[in-house]
PDB file of C-alpha atoms in Angstrom:
ATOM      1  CA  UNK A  34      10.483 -11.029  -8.919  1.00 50.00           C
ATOM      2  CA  UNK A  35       8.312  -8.799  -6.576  1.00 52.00           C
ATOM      3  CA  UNK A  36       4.271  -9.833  -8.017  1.00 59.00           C
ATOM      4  CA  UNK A  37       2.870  -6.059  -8.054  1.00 61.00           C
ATOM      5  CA  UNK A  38      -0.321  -5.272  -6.032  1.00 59.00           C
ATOM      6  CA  UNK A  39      -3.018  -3.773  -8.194  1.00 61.00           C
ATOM      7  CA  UNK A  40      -2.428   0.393  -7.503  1.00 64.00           C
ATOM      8  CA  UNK A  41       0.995  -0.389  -9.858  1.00 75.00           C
ATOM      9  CA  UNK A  42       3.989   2.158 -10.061  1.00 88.00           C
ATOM     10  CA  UNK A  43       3.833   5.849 -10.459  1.00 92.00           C
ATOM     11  CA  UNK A  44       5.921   8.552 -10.316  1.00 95.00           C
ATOM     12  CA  UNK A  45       4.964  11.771  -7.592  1.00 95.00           C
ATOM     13  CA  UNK A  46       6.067  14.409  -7.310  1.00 97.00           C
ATOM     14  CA  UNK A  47       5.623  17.009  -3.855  1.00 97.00           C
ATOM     15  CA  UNK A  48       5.859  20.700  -4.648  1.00 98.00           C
ATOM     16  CA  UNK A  49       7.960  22.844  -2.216  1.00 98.00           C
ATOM     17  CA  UNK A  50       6.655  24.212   0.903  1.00 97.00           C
ATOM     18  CA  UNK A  51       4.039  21.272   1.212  1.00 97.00           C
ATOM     19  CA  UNK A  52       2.906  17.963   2.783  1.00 95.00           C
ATOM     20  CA  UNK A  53       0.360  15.289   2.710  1.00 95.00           C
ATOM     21  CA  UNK A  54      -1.571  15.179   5.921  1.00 95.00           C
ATOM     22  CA  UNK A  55      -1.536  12.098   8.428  1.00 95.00           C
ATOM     23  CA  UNK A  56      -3.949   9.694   6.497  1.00 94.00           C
ATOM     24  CA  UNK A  57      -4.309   5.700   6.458  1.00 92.00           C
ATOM     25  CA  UNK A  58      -4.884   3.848   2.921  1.00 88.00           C
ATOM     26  CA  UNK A  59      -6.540   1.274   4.896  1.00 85.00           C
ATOM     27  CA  UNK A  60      -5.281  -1.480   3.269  1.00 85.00           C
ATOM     28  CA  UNK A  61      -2.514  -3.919   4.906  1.00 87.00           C
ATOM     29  CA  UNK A  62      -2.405  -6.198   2.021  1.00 88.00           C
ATOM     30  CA  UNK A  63       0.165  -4.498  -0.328  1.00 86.00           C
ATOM     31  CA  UNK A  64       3.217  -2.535   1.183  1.00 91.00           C
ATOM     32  CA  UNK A  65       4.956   0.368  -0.520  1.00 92.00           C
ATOM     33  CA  UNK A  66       8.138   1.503  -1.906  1.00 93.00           C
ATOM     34  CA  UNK A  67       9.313   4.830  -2.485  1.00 95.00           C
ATOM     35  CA  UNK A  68      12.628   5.448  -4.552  1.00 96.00           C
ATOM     36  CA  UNK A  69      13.888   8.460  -4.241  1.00 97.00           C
ATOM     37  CA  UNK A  70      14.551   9.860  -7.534  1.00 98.00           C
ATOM     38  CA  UNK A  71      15.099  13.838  -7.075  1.00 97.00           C
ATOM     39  CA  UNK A  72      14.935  14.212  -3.340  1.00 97.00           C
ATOM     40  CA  UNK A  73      16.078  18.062  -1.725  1.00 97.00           C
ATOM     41  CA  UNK A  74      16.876  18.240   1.562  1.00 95.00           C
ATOM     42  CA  UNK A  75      14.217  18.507   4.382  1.00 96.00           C
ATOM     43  CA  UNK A  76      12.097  16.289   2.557  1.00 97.00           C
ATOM     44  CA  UNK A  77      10.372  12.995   5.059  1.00 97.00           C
ATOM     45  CA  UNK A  78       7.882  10.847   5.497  1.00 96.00           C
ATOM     46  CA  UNK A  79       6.432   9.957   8.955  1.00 96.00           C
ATOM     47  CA  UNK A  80       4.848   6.337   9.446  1.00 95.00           C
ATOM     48  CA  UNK A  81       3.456   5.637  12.911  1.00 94.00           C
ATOM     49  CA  UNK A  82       5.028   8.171  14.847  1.00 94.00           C
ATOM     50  CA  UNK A  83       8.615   7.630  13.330  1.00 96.00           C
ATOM     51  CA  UNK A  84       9.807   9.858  11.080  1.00 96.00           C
ATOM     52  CA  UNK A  85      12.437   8.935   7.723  1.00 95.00           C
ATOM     53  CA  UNK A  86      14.164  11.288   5.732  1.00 95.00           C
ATOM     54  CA  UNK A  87      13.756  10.385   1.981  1.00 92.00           C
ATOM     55  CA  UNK A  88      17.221   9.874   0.060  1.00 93.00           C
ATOM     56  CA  UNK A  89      18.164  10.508  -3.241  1.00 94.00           C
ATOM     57  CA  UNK A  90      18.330   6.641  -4.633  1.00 94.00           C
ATOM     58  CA  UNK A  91      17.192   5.503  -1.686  1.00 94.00           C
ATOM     59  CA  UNK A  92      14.275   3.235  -0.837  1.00 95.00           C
ATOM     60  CA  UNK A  93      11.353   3.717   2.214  1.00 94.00           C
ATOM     61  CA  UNK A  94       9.509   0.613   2.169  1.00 94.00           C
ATOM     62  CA  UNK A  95       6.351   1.200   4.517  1.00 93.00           C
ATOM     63  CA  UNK A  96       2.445  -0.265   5.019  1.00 92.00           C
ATOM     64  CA  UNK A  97       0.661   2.290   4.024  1.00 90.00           C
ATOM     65  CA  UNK A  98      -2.111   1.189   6.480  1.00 92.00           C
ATOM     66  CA  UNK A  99      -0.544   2.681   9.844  1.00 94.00           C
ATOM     67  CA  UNK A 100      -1.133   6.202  10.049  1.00 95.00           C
ATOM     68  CA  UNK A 101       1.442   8.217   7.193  1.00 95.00           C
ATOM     69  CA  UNK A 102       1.981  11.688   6.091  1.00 96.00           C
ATOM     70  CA  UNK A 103       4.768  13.709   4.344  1.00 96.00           C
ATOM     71  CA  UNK A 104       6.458  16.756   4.062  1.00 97.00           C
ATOM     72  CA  UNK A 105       8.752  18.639   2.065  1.00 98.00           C
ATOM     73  CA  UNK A 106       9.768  22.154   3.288  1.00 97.00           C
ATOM     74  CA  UNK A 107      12.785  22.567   0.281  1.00 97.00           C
ATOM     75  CA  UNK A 108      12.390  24.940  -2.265  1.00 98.00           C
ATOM     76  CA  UNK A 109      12.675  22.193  -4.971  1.00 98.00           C
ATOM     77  CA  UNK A 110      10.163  19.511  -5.950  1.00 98.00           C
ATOM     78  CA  UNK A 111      10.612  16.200  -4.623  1.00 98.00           C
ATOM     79  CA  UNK A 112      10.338  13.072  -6.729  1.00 98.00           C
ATOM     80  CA  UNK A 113       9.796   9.558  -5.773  1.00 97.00           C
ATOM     81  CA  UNK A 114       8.813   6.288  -7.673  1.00 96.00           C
ATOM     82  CA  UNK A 115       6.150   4.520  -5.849  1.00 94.00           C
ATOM     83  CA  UNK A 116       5.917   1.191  -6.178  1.00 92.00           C
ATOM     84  CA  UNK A 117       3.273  -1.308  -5.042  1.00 89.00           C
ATOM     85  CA  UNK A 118       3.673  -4.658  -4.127  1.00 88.00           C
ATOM     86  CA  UNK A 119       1.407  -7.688  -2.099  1.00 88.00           C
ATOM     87  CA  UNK A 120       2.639  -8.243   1.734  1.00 89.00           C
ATOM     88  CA  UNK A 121       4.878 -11.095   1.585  1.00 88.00           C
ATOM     89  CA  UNK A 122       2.510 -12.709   3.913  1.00 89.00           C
ATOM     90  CA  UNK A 123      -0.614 -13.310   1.855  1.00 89.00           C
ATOM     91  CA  UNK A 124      -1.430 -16.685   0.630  1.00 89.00           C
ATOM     92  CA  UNK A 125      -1.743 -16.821  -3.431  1.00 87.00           C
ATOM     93  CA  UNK A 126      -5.719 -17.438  -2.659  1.00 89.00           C
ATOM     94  CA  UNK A 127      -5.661 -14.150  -1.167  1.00 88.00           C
ATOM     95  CA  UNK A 128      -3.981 -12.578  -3.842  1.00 87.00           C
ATOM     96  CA  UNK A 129      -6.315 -14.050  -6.106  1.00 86.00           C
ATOM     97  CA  UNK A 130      -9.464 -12.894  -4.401  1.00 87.00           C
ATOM     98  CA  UNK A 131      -7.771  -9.345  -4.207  1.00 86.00           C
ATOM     99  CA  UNK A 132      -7.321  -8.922  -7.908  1.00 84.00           C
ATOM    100  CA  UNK A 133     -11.163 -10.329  -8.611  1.00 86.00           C
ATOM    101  CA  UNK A 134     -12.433  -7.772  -6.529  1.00 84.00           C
ATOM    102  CA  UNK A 135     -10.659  -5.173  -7.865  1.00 82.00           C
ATOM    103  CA  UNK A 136     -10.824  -6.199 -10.984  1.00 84.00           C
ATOM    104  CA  UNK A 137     -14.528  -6.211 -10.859  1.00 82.00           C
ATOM    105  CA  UNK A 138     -14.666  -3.071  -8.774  1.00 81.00           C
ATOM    106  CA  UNK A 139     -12.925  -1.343 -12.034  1.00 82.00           C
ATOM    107  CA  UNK A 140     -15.056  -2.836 -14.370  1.00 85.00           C
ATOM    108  CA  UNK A 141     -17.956  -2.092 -12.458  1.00 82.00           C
ATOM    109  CA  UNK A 142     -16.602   2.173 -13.071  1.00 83.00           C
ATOM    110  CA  UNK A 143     -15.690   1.697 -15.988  1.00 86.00           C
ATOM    111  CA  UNK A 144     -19.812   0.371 -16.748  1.00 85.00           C
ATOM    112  CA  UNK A 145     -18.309  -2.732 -18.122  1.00 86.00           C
ATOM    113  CA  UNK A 146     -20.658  -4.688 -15.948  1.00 76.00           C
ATOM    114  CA  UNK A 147     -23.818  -3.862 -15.534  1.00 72.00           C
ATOM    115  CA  UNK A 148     -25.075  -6.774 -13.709  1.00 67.00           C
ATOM    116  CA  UNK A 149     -23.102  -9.181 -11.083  1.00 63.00           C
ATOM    117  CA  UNK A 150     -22.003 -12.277 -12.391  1.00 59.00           C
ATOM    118  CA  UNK A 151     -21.539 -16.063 -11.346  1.00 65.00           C
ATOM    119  CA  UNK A 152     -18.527 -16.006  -8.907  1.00 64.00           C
ATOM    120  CA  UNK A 153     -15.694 -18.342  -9.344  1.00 63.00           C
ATOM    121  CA  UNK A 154     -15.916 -21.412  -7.984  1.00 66.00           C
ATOM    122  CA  UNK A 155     -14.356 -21.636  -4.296  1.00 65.00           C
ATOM    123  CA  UNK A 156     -14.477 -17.866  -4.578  1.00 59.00           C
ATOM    124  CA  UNK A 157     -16.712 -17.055  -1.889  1.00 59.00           C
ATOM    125  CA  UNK A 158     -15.047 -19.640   0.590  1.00 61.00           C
ATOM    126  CA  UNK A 159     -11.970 -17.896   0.039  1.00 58.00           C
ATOM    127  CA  UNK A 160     -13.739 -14.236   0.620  1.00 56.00           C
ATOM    128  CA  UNK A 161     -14.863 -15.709   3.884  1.00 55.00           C
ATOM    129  CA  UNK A 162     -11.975 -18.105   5.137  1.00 51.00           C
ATOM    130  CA  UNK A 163      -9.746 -15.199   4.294  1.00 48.00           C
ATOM    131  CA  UNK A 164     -12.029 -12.195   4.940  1.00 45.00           C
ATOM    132  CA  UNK A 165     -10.058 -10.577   2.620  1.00 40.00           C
ATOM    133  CA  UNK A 166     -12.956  -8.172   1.200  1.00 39.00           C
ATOM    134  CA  UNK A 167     -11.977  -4.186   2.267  1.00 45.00           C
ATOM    135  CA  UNK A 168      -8.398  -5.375   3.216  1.00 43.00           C
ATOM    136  CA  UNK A 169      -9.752  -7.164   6.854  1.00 41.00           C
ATOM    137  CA  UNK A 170      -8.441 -10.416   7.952  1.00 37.00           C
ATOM    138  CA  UNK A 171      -8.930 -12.856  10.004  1.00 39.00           C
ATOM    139  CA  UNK A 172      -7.124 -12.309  13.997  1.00 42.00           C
ATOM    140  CA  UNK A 173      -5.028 -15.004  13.564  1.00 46.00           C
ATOM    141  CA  UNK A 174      -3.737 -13.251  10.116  1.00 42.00           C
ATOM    142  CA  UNK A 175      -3.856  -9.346  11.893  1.00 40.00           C
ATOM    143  CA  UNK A 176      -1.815 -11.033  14.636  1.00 45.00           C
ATOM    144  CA  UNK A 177       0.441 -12.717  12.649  1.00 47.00           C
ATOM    145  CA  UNK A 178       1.543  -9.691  10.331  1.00 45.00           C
ATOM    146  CA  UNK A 179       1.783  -7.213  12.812  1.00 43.00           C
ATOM    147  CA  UNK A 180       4.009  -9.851  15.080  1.00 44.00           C
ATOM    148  CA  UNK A 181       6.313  -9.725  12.045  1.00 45.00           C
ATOM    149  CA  UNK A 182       7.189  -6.072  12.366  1.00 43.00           C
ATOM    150  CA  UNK A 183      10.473  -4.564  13.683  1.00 43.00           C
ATOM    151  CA  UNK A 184       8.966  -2.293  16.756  1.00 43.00           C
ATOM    152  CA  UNK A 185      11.084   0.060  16.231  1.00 40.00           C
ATOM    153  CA  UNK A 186      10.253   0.266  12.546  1.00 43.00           C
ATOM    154  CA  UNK A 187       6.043   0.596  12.708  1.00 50.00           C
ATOM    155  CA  UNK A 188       4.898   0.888   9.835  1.00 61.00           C
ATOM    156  CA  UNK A 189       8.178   1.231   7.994  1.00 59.00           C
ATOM    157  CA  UNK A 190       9.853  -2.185   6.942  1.00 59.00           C
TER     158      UNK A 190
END
């Protein structure tokens, strides 16, 4: 199976007439899926430059860290399941730090912590072989993920 990424699955819906403006999650550890579930016509979604209509049980998979926005200029709603997965191309340490951070930064909210604890052991290592913290890696790792990309996809996949 596809191992989630911690933002999960959701269902949004885009009223008529409107659009999300160009934005960057910031974040090119997880990509995203969008199923189309109840999609009118003149409904898209533009991903680094390139523009993709949405289809009605189709699927836009994109890295929602290149520039994104979308628009839907029906007169219906549009619908789409969103689904959130981890880049194929992060190591299970990675992962791992990932979810403790976020974990913790939930927790944190929430005011189930109220003081840091220990860290795992090999923990920081990881944060810094990795420099996974705030979804920034390494050159080698920036170089090798955005090599992998179609060029005439950007940020779609």
């Amino acid at each position: 199976g596809v191992p989630l990424a911690m933002r999960g699955v959701i269902v949004a819906r885009q009223a008529p007439g409107s659009g999300v403006a160009p934005h960057s999650d910031g974040r090119n550890f997880f990509l995203t899926a969008h199923f189309g579930l109840s999609v009118p016509e003149d409904c898209d979604m533009t991903v680094a430059g390139k523009t993709k209509p949405w289809e009605e049980d189709g699927c836009i998979i994109l890295d929602t860290s290149f520039m994104h926005s979308t628009r839907n200029e029906s007169e219906e709603d549009r619908f789409v399941l969103i689904v959130d997965f981890w880049h194929p191309d992060l190591s299970e340490a990675e992962r791992e730090a990932l979810e403790y951070i976020y974990d913790f930064r939930t927790k944190f909210e929430q005011g189930k912590i109220k003081y840091v604890p220990k860290m795992p052991t090999g923990f920081l290592e990881t944060l810094q072989m990795y420099s996974a913290w705030g979804g920034a890696y390494t050159e080698e790792s920036v170089e090798k993920r955005t090599s992998t990309q179609d060029d005439n996809l950007g940020g779609f996949r």
